[in-house]
Short mmCIF file of N, CA and C in Angstrom, two decimals:
data_model
loop_
_atom_site.label_atom_id
_atom_site.label_comp_id
_atom_site.label_asym_id
_atom_site.label_seq_id
_atom_site.Cartn_x
_atom_site.Cartn_y
_atom_site.Cartn_z
N LEU A 1 73.57 107.99 73.99
CA LEU A 1 74.79 107.82 74.74
C LEU A 1 75.95 107.64 73.76
N PRO A 2 76.83 108.61 73.63
CA PRO A 2 77.97 108.45 72.74
C PRO A 2 78.87 107.33 73.25
N THR A 3 79.31 106.49 72.38
CA THR A 3 80.18 105.38 72.75
C THR A 3 81.48 105.49 71.99
N THR A 4 82.56 105.22 72.68
CA THR A 4 83.85 105.19 72.02
C THR A 4 84.35 103.76 72.04
N SER A 5 84.97 103.36 70.96
CA SER A 5 85.60 102.05 70.93
C SER A 5 86.92 102.20 70.22
N VAL A 6 87.81 101.30 70.51
CA VAL A 6 89.16 101.39 69.99
C VAL A 6 89.43 100.17 69.14
N PRO A 7 89.90 100.37 67.91
CA PRO A 7 90.24 99.21 67.09
C PRO A 7 91.44 98.47 67.65
N THR A 8 91.47 97.18 67.43
CA THR A 8 92.57 96.35 67.89
C THR A 8 93.48 96.06 66.72
N PRO A 9 94.79 96.01 66.85
CA PRO A 9 95.52 96.32 68.06
C PRO A 9 95.94 97.79 68.09
N SER A 10 96.17 98.28 69.26
CA SER A 10 96.72 99.61 69.46
C SER A 10 97.92 99.44 70.37
N PRO A 11 99.07 99.96 70.00
CA PRO A 11 100.28 99.60 70.70
C PRO A 11 100.47 100.18 72.09
N THR A 12 100.01 101.38 72.37
CA THR A 12 100.27 101.96 73.68
C THR A 12 99.06 102.71 74.19
N ALA A 13 99.04 102.95 75.48
CA ALA A 13 97.93 103.69 76.10
C ALA A 13 97.86 105.11 75.58
N THR A 14 98.97 105.67 75.15
CA THR A 14 98.93 107.04 74.65
C THR A 14 98.14 107.13 73.36
N ASP A 15 97.87 106.00 72.74
CA ASP A 15 97.06 105.99 71.52
C ASP A 15 95.57 106.04 71.82
N LEU A 16 95.16 105.83 73.05
CA LEU A 16 93.73 105.83 73.36
C LEU A 16 93.01 107.06 72.84
N PRO A 17 93.48 108.29 73.10
CA PRO A 17 92.73 109.45 72.63
C PRO A 17 92.74 109.64 71.12
N THR A 18 93.69 109.06 70.42
CA THR A 18 93.79 109.35 69.00
C THR A 18 93.30 108.22 68.10
N THR A 19 93.06 107.03 68.65
CA THR A 19 92.67 105.94 67.78
C THR A 19 91.19 105.60 67.86
N ASN A 20 90.44 106.24 68.73
CA ASN A 20 89.03 105.90 68.79
C ASN A 20 88.25 106.80 67.85
N PRO A 21 87.09 106.36 67.37
CA PRO A 21 86.33 107.12 66.39
C PRO A 21 85.90 108.50 66.86
N ALA A 22 85.70 108.67 68.17
CA ALA A 22 85.28 109.98 68.67
C ALA A 22 86.45 110.94 68.80
N HIS A 23 87.67 110.47 68.60
CA HIS A 23 88.88 111.28 68.73
C HIS A 23 88.86 112.07 70.03
N LEU A 24 88.78 111.34 71.13
CA LEU A 24 88.75 111.94 72.45
C LEU A 24 89.89 112.94 72.59
N PRO A 25 89.59 114.21 72.81
CA PRO A 25 90.64 115.22 72.89
C PRO A 25 91.39 115.16 74.21
N ALA A 26 92.51 115.87 74.29
CA ALA A 26 93.31 115.91 75.51
C ALA A 26 92.52 116.54 76.65
N ASN A 27 91.66 117.51 76.36
CA ASN A 27 90.80 118.13 77.36
C ASN A 27 89.34 117.92 76.95
N PRO A 28 88.81 116.71 77.15
CA PRO A 28 87.46 116.41 76.66
C PRO A 28 86.41 117.22 77.40
N PRO A 29 85.32 117.55 76.71
CA PRO A 29 84.23 118.26 77.38
C PRO A 29 83.65 117.40 78.49
N THR A 30 83.31 118.02 79.60
CA THR A 30 82.78 117.25 80.72
C THR A 30 81.26 117.16 80.70
N ASP A 31 80.60 117.72 79.70
CA ASP A 31 79.14 117.64 79.64
C ASP A 31 78.66 116.48 78.78
N LEU A 32 79.56 115.61 78.35
CA LEU A 32 79.20 114.45 77.54
C LEU A 32 79.38 113.18 78.35
N ILE A 33 78.64 112.16 77.97
CA ILE A 33 78.78 110.85 78.61
C ILE A 33 79.56 109.95 77.66
N TYR A 34 80.62 109.37 78.16
CA TYR A 34 81.43 108.46 77.36
C TYR A 34 81.28 107.06 77.92
N ALA A 35 80.90 106.13 77.09
CA ALA A 35 80.93 104.71 77.48
C ALA A 35 82.21 104.16 76.87
N THR A 36 83.18 103.90 77.69
CA THR A 36 84.48 103.49 77.18
C THR A 36 84.69 102.01 77.45
N GLU A 37 84.76 101.25 76.40
CA GLU A 37 84.96 99.82 76.50
C GLU A 37 86.19 99.46 75.69
N TRP A 38 87.33 99.51 76.36
CA TRP A 38 88.60 99.22 75.72
C TRP A 38 89.20 97.92 76.24
N ALA A 39 88.34 96.99 76.63
CA ALA A 39 88.80 95.70 77.14
C ALA A 39 89.48 94.92 76.02
N ASN A 40 90.53 94.20 76.41
CA ASN A 40 91.23 93.30 75.50
C ASN A 40 91.67 94.01 74.22
N GLY A 41 92.14 95.24 74.37
CA GLY A 41 92.53 96.04 73.22
C GLY A 41 94.00 95.98 72.87
N GLY A 42 94.78 95.21 73.61
CA GLY A 42 96.20 95.10 73.32
C GLY A 42 97.01 96.31 73.77
N PHE A 43 96.48 97.10 74.71
CA PHE A 43 97.17 98.31 75.14
C PHE A 43 98.28 98.01 76.13
N THR A 44 99.33 98.79 76.05
CA THR A 44 100.46 98.70 76.97
C THR A 44 100.74 100.09 77.51
N SER A 45 101.74 100.21 78.35
CA SER A 45 102.14 101.48 78.94
C SER A 45 101.28 101.77 80.17
N THR A 46 101.13 103.04 80.50
CA THR A 46 100.35 103.42 81.67
C THR A 46 98.97 103.90 81.24
N ILE A 47 98.05 103.92 82.18
CA ILE A 47 96.70 104.44 81.90
C ILE A 47 96.79 105.95 81.84
N PRO A 48 96.28 106.57 80.78
CA PRO A 48 96.38 108.03 80.64
C PRO A 48 95.61 108.75 81.75
N THR A 49 96.27 109.69 82.39
CA THR A 49 95.62 110.44 83.47
C THR A 49 94.48 111.32 82.95
N GLN A 50 94.51 111.69 81.66
CA GLN A 50 93.47 112.57 81.13
C GLN A 50 92.09 111.91 81.11
N LEU A 51 92.01 110.58 81.29
CA LEU A 51 90.70 109.94 81.39
C LEU A 51 89.93 110.49 82.59
N GLY A 52 90.64 110.96 83.59
CA GLY A 52 89.99 111.55 84.76
C GLY A 52 89.25 112.84 84.46
N ARG A 53 89.48 113.42 83.29
CA ARG A 53 88.78 114.65 82.89
C ARG A 53 87.41 114.37 82.29
N CYS A 54 87.13 113.14 81.93
CA CYS A 54 85.83 112.75 81.35
C CYS A 54 84.91 112.41 82.52
N THR A 55 84.43 113.42 83.21
CA THR A 55 83.80 113.23 84.51
C THR A 55 82.41 112.62 84.47
N LYS A 56 81.87 112.29 83.32
CA LYS A 56 80.56 111.66 83.26
C LYS A 56 80.61 110.32 82.53
N ILE A 57 81.67 109.59 82.74
CA ILE A 57 81.80 108.28 82.11
C ILE A 57 80.79 107.32 82.74
N ALA A 58 80.07 106.61 81.91
CA ALA A 58 79.09 105.65 82.39
C ALA A 58 79.74 104.32 82.71
N GLU A 59 80.74 103.93 81.95
CA GLU A 59 81.42 102.66 82.16
C GLU A 59 82.85 102.80 81.68
N LEU A 60 83.77 102.31 82.49
CA LEU A 60 85.17 102.32 82.10
C LEU A 60 85.69 100.89 82.23
N ASP A 61 85.97 100.28 81.10
CA ASP A 61 86.47 98.90 81.08
C ASP A 61 87.78 98.87 80.32
N LEU A 62 88.86 98.80 81.09
CA LEU A 62 90.21 98.71 80.52
C LEU A 62 90.82 97.35 80.85
N SER A 63 89.98 96.37 81.12
CA SER A 63 90.46 95.06 81.53
C SER A 63 91.12 94.30 80.39
N GLN A 64 91.91 93.31 80.77
CA GLN A 64 92.57 92.39 79.84
C GLN A 64 93.45 93.10 78.83
N ASN A 65 94.25 94.02 79.31
CA ASN A 65 95.27 94.69 78.51
C ASN A 65 96.61 94.45 79.19
N SER A 66 97.58 95.25 78.88
CA SER A 66 98.89 95.14 79.53
C SER A 66 99.29 96.47 80.14
N PHE A 67 98.32 97.18 80.72
CA PHE A 67 98.64 98.43 81.40
C PHE A 67 99.52 98.12 82.60
N GLU A 68 100.46 99.03 82.87
CA GLU A 68 101.36 98.83 84.00
C GLU A 68 101.51 100.14 84.76
N GLY A 69 102.18 100.07 85.87
CA GLY A 69 102.39 101.26 86.69
C GLY A 69 101.20 101.50 87.61
N ALA A 70 101.16 102.70 88.15
CA ALA A 70 100.14 103.06 89.14
C ALA A 70 98.80 103.33 88.47
N ILE A 71 97.74 103.11 89.24
CA ILE A 71 96.40 103.53 88.83
C ILE A 71 96.35 105.04 89.04
N PRO A 72 96.04 105.82 88.02
CA PRO A 72 96.02 107.28 88.21
C PRO A 72 94.95 107.68 89.23
N SER A 73 95.35 108.48 90.21
CA SER A 73 94.38 108.95 91.20
C SER A 73 93.29 109.81 90.55
N GLN A 74 93.58 110.38 89.38
CA GLN A 74 92.61 111.21 88.66
C GLN A 74 91.36 110.43 88.28
N LEU A 75 91.44 109.10 88.21
CA LEU A 75 90.26 108.31 87.87
C LEU A 75 89.20 108.40 88.97
N GLY A 76 89.58 108.85 90.15
CA GLY A 76 88.62 109.09 91.22
C GLY A 76 87.68 110.24 90.92
N ARG A 77 87.95 111.00 89.87
CA ARG A 77 87.07 112.10 89.48
C ARG A 77 85.86 111.63 88.66
N LEU A 78 85.83 110.37 88.30
CA LEU A 78 84.75 109.83 87.47
C LEU A 78 83.55 109.50 88.35
N THR A 79 82.93 110.52 88.91
CA THR A 79 81.96 110.33 89.99
C THR A 79 80.50 110.51 89.60
N LYS A 80 80.19 110.95 88.41
CA LYS A 80 78.81 111.32 88.09
C LYS A 80 77.88 110.12 87.96
N ILE A 81 78.03 109.31 86.96
CA ILE A 81 77.09 108.22 86.73
C ILE A 81 77.81 106.92 86.40
N LEU A 82 78.96 106.74 86.94
CA LEU A 82 79.76 105.57 86.62
C LEU A 82 79.02 104.30 87.04
N VAL A 83 78.82 103.39 86.09
CA VAL A 83 78.09 102.15 86.32
C VAL A 83 79.06 101.02 86.64
N SER A 84 80.16 100.97 85.91
CA SER A 84 81.10 99.87 86.06
C SER A 84 82.52 100.41 85.90
N PHE A 85 83.42 99.93 86.75
CA PHE A 85 84.82 100.35 86.74
C PHE A 85 85.66 99.09 86.77
N ASN A 86 86.31 98.75 85.65
CA ASN A 86 87.03 97.49 85.55
C ASN A 86 88.43 97.72 85.00
N LEU A 87 89.42 97.54 85.86
CA LEU A 87 90.82 97.61 85.45
C LEU A 87 91.49 96.25 85.65
N GLY A 88 90.69 95.20 85.74
CA GLY A 88 91.20 93.87 86.02
C GLY A 88 92.04 93.29 84.90
N THR A 89 92.89 92.34 85.26
CA THR A 89 93.74 91.58 84.35
C THR A 89 94.63 92.50 83.52
N ASN A 90 95.48 93.23 84.22
CA ASN A 90 96.53 94.06 83.64
C ASN A 90 97.80 93.78 84.43
N SER A 91 98.73 94.69 84.42
CA SER A 91 99.95 94.58 85.23
C SER A 91 100.12 95.82 86.09
N LEU A 92 99.00 96.34 86.58
CA LEU A 92 99.04 97.54 87.40
C LEU A 92 99.70 97.23 88.74
N SER A 93 100.45 98.20 89.25
CA SER A 93 101.20 97.97 90.48
C SER A 93 101.05 99.17 91.41
N LEU A 94 101.72 99.10 92.52
CA LEU A 94 101.68 100.09 93.59
C LEU A 94 100.34 100.02 94.32
N ALA A 95 100.02 101.03 95.09
CA ALA A 95 98.84 101.00 95.96
C ALA A 95 97.57 101.40 95.21
N ILE A 96 96.44 100.98 95.76
CA ILE A 96 95.14 101.42 95.26
C ILE A 96 94.94 102.86 95.73
N PRO A 97 94.73 103.81 94.82
CA PRO A 97 94.55 105.20 95.27
C PRO A 97 93.27 105.35 96.11
N SER A 98 93.38 106.03 97.23
CA SER A 98 92.21 106.25 98.08
C SER A 98 91.15 107.07 97.36
N GLU A 99 91.56 107.85 96.36
CA GLU A 99 90.62 108.67 95.58
C GLU A 99 89.55 107.83 94.89
N LEU A 100 89.82 106.55 94.65
CA LEU A 100 88.82 105.70 94.00
C LEU A 100 87.58 105.51 94.87
N GLY A 101 87.69 105.81 96.15
CA GLY A 101 86.53 105.76 97.02
C GLY A 101 85.46 106.77 96.62
N ALA A 102 85.84 107.79 95.87
CA ALA A 102 84.87 108.79 95.40
C ALA A 102 83.96 108.22 94.31
N LEU A 103 84.23 107.03 93.84
CA LEU A 103 83.38 106.39 92.82
C LEU A 103 82.16 105.76 93.50
N SER A 104 81.53 106.50 94.35
CA SER A 104 80.46 105.97 95.20
C SER A 104 79.19 105.63 94.45
N ARG A 105 79.08 106.02 93.18
CA ARG A 105 77.87 105.70 92.40
C ARG A 105 78.04 104.43 91.57
N VAL A 106 79.20 103.81 91.62
CA VAL A 106 79.39 102.55 90.90
C VAL A 106 78.40 101.54 91.47
N TYR A 107 77.55 100.97 90.61
CA TYR A 107 76.57 100.03 91.14
C TYR A 107 76.65 98.64 90.55
N ASN A 108 77.42 98.42 89.50
CA ASN A 108 77.46 97.09 88.90
C ASN A 108 78.75 96.35 89.27
N THR A 109 79.90 96.86 88.84
CA THR A 109 81.17 96.17 89.04
C THR A 109 82.27 97.15 89.41
N PHE A 110 83.07 96.76 90.40
CA PHE A 110 84.31 97.45 90.71
C PHE A 110 85.37 96.36 90.75
N SER A 111 86.29 96.38 89.77
CA SER A 111 87.28 95.31 89.70
C SER A 111 88.68 95.86 89.45
N LEU A 112 89.58 95.46 90.34
CA LEU A 112 91.01 95.69 90.17
C LEU A 112 91.73 94.34 90.24
N ALA A 113 91.01 93.28 89.97
CA ALA A 113 91.51 91.91 90.11
C ALA A 113 92.64 91.60 89.13
N THR A 114 93.48 90.67 89.53
CA THR A 114 94.54 90.11 88.69
C THR A 114 95.47 91.20 88.15
N ASN A 115 96.08 91.88 89.08
CA ASN A 115 97.11 92.87 88.80
C ASN A 115 98.27 92.58 89.73
N ARG A 116 99.09 93.58 90.01
CA ARG A 116 100.21 93.46 90.95
C ARG A 116 100.11 94.53 92.03
N LEU A 117 98.90 94.84 92.44
CA LEU A 117 98.68 95.91 93.40
C LEU A 117 99.18 95.51 94.78
N THR A 118 99.75 96.48 95.49
CA THR A 118 100.32 96.24 96.82
C THR A 118 99.71 97.20 97.83
N GLY A 119 100.06 97.01 99.09
CA GLY A 119 99.59 97.89 100.14
C GLY A 119 98.26 97.44 100.70
N THR A 120 97.58 98.37 101.35
CA THR A 120 96.32 98.05 102.01
C THR A 120 95.13 98.43 101.13
N VAL A 121 93.98 97.93 101.50
CA VAL A 121 92.73 98.30 100.82
C VAL A 121 92.27 99.61 101.47
N PRO A 122 92.14 100.69 100.69
CA PRO A 122 91.74 101.97 101.28
C PRO A 122 90.36 101.91 101.93
N THR A 123 90.24 102.51 103.10
CA THR A 123 88.95 102.55 103.80
C THR A 123 87.90 103.26 102.96
N GLN A 124 88.32 104.19 102.11
CA GLN A 124 87.39 104.98 101.29
C GLN A 124 86.58 104.11 100.33
N LEU A 125 87.05 102.91 100.00
CA LEU A 125 86.29 102.04 99.10
C LEU A 125 84.97 101.63 99.74
N GLY A 126 84.86 101.75 101.05
CA GLY A 126 83.62 101.46 101.74
C GLY A 126 82.51 102.46 101.42
N LEU A 127 82.84 103.55 100.73
CA LEU A 127 81.83 104.53 100.33
C LEU A 127 80.98 104.05 99.16
N MET A 128 81.34 102.93 98.56
CA MET A 128 80.60 102.39 97.41
C MET A 128 79.37 101.62 97.89
N VAL A 129 78.49 102.30 98.58
CA VAL A 129 77.36 101.63 99.23
C VAL A 129 76.26 101.22 98.26
N VAL A 130 76.27 101.70 97.02
CA VAL A 130 75.25 101.28 96.06
C VAL A 130 75.72 100.10 95.20
N LEU A 131 76.96 99.68 95.37
CA LEU A 131 77.51 98.57 94.59
C LEU A 131 76.68 97.31 94.83
N ARG A 132 76.22 96.68 93.73
CA ARG A 132 75.31 95.55 93.84
C ARG A 132 75.89 94.22 93.38
N ASN A 133 76.76 94.21 92.39
CA ASN A 133 77.11 92.93 91.76
C ASN A 133 78.51 92.41 92.08
N ARG A 134 79.55 93.15 91.77
CA ARG A 134 80.90 92.60 91.89
C ARG A 134 81.88 93.59 92.50
N PHE A 135 82.57 93.13 93.54
CA PHE A 135 83.69 93.85 94.13
C PHE A 135 84.86 92.88 94.07
N LYS A 136 85.84 93.18 93.21
CA LYS A 136 86.89 92.21 92.92
C LYS A 136 88.28 92.82 93.11
N LEU A 137 89.00 92.30 94.09
CA LEU A 137 90.38 92.69 94.33
C LEU A 137 91.30 91.47 94.34
N GLU A 138 90.77 90.31 93.94
CA GLU A 138 91.55 89.08 94.06
C GLU A 138 92.79 89.09 93.17
N SER A 139 93.71 88.19 93.53
CA SER A 139 94.94 87.95 92.75
C SER A 139 95.79 89.20 92.59
N ASN A 140 96.10 89.81 93.72
CA ASN A 140 97.04 90.92 93.80
C ASN A 140 98.02 90.61 94.92
N PHE A 141 98.69 91.61 95.44
CA PHE A 141 99.63 91.44 96.55
C PHE A 141 99.24 92.37 97.70
N LEU A 142 97.94 92.47 97.96
CA LEU A 142 97.44 93.35 99.00
C LEU A 142 97.72 92.74 100.37
N SER A 143 97.82 93.61 101.38
CA SER A 143 98.20 93.15 102.71
C SER A 143 97.35 93.82 103.78
N SER A 144 97.54 93.38 105.00
CA SER A 144 96.88 93.91 106.19
C SER A 144 95.47 93.34 106.30
N SER A 145 94.61 94.00 107.05
CA SER A 145 93.23 93.56 107.23
C SER A 145 92.33 94.34 106.29
N LEU A 146 91.23 93.70 105.92
CA LEU A 146 90.21 94.43 105.15
C LEU A 146 89.61 95.49 106.07
N PRO A 147 89.42 96.71 105.57
CA PRO A 147 88.85 97.75 106.43
C PRO A 147 87.39 97.45 106.78
N SER A 148 87.02 97.72 108.02
CA SER A 148 85.65 97.47 108.47
C SER A 148 84.64 98.31 107.69
N GLU A 149 85.08 99.40 107.08
CA GLU A 149 84.19 100.26 106.30
C GLU A 149 83.56 99.52 105.12
N LEU A 150 84.19 98.44 104.65
CA LEU A 150 83.62 97.67 103.53
C LEU A 150 82.30 97.02 103.93
N ALA A 151 82.04 96.87 105.21
CA ALA A 151 80.78 96.29 105.67
C ALA A 151 79.60 97.18 105.32
N ALA A 152 79.83 98.44 104.96
CA ALA A 152 78.75 99.35 104.57
C ALA A 152 78.18 98.99 103.19
N MET A 153 78.83 98.09 102.47
CA MET A 153 78.34 97.67 101.15
C MET A 153 77.25 96.63 101.32
N THR A 154 76.16 97.00 101.92
CA THR A 154 75.11 96.04 102.28
C THR A 154 74.29 95.57 101.09
N LYS A 155 74.34 96.27 99.96
CA LYS A 155 73.58 95.87 98.78
C LYS A 155 74.35 94.91 97.89
N LEU A 156 75.62 94.70 98.22
CA LEU A 156 76.48 93.85 97.41
C LEU A 156 76.02 92.40 97.49
N GLY A 157 75.91 91.77 96.33
CA GLY A 157 75.56 90.35 96.27
C GLY A 157 76.70 89.49 96.80
N ASP A 158 76.79 88.29 96.32
CA ASP A 158 77.78 87.35 96.84
C ASP A 158 79.11 87.39 96.08
N GLU A 159 79.31 88.37 95.24
CA GLU A 159 80.57 88.44 94.51
C GLU A 159 81.51 89.46 95.14
N PHE A 160 82.04 89.11 96.29
CA PHE A 160 83.03 89.89 97.01
C PHE A 160 84.31 89.06 96.99
N HIS A 161 85.21 89.36 96.06
CA HIS A 161 86.38 88.52 95.83
C HIS A 161 87.66 89.24 96.25
N VAL A 162 88.31 88.69 97.27
CA VAL A 162 89.59 89.23 97.71
C VAL A 162 90.63 88.12 97.86
N ASN A 163 90.27 86.90 97.46
CA ASN A 163 91.18 85.77 97.57
C ASN A 163 92.40 85.98 96.67
N GLY A 164 93.46 85.24 96.93
CA GLY A 164 94.68 85.36 96.13
C GLY A 164 95.56 86.51 96.54
N ASN A 165 95.31 87.08 97.71
CA ASN A 165 96.16 88.10 98.32
C ASN A 165 96.69 87.49 99.61
N GLU A 166 97.85 86.85 99.54
CA GLU A 166 98.35 86.02 100.64
C GLU A 166 98.45 86.77 101.97
N ALA A 167 98.72 88.06 101.96
CA ALA A 167 98.92 88.79 103.20
C ALA A 167 97.69 89.60 103.61
N LEU A 168 96.53 89.31 103.02
CA LEU A 168 95.30 90.05 103.32
C LEU A 168 94.44 89.21 104.27
N CYS A 169 93.98 89.85 105.33
CA CYS A 169 93.15 89.17 106.34
C CYS A 169 91.72 89.67 106.24
N GLY A 170 90.77 88.87 106.72
CA GLY A 170 89.36 89.24 106.70
C GLY A 170 89.01 90.32 107.70
N VAL A 171 87.78 90.80 107.61
CA VAL A 171 87.30 91.85 108.51
C VAL A 171 87.22 91.31 109.93
#
């Protein structure tokens, strides 16, 4: 399993493709598996949309950085064998893209916690029926009711965190 890691510190998200040892190209081959663990890397700016071209990512951990702006809808293309998807503890804003519901093979962790996300929880997230360990949307600015489709996550353990969203109601 090829693994990419990024040395700390790296000043902006645009440095992600050029500062890792694998030198992830702008149009990466889709027949490779990338384990990307860029947590706590000191990154700022927006999340590069080209990450959505790495369609066989096993794990994407961009947590504990200073990414801001919208979550790229292109990340919904990471559908092959994604084990964990963690964008928690950043400064991401705007709505959760419904395209993330296509990450239906995520089985360990799905986290968008501790950001500045707004709007409703997309019903498509209920397609993550194999998710077993963590579903985390807490500490955002989400609103409305939780979609009933989330009840399809029957394999999910007790780590279903949506607290800290003052305008979000239960199922």
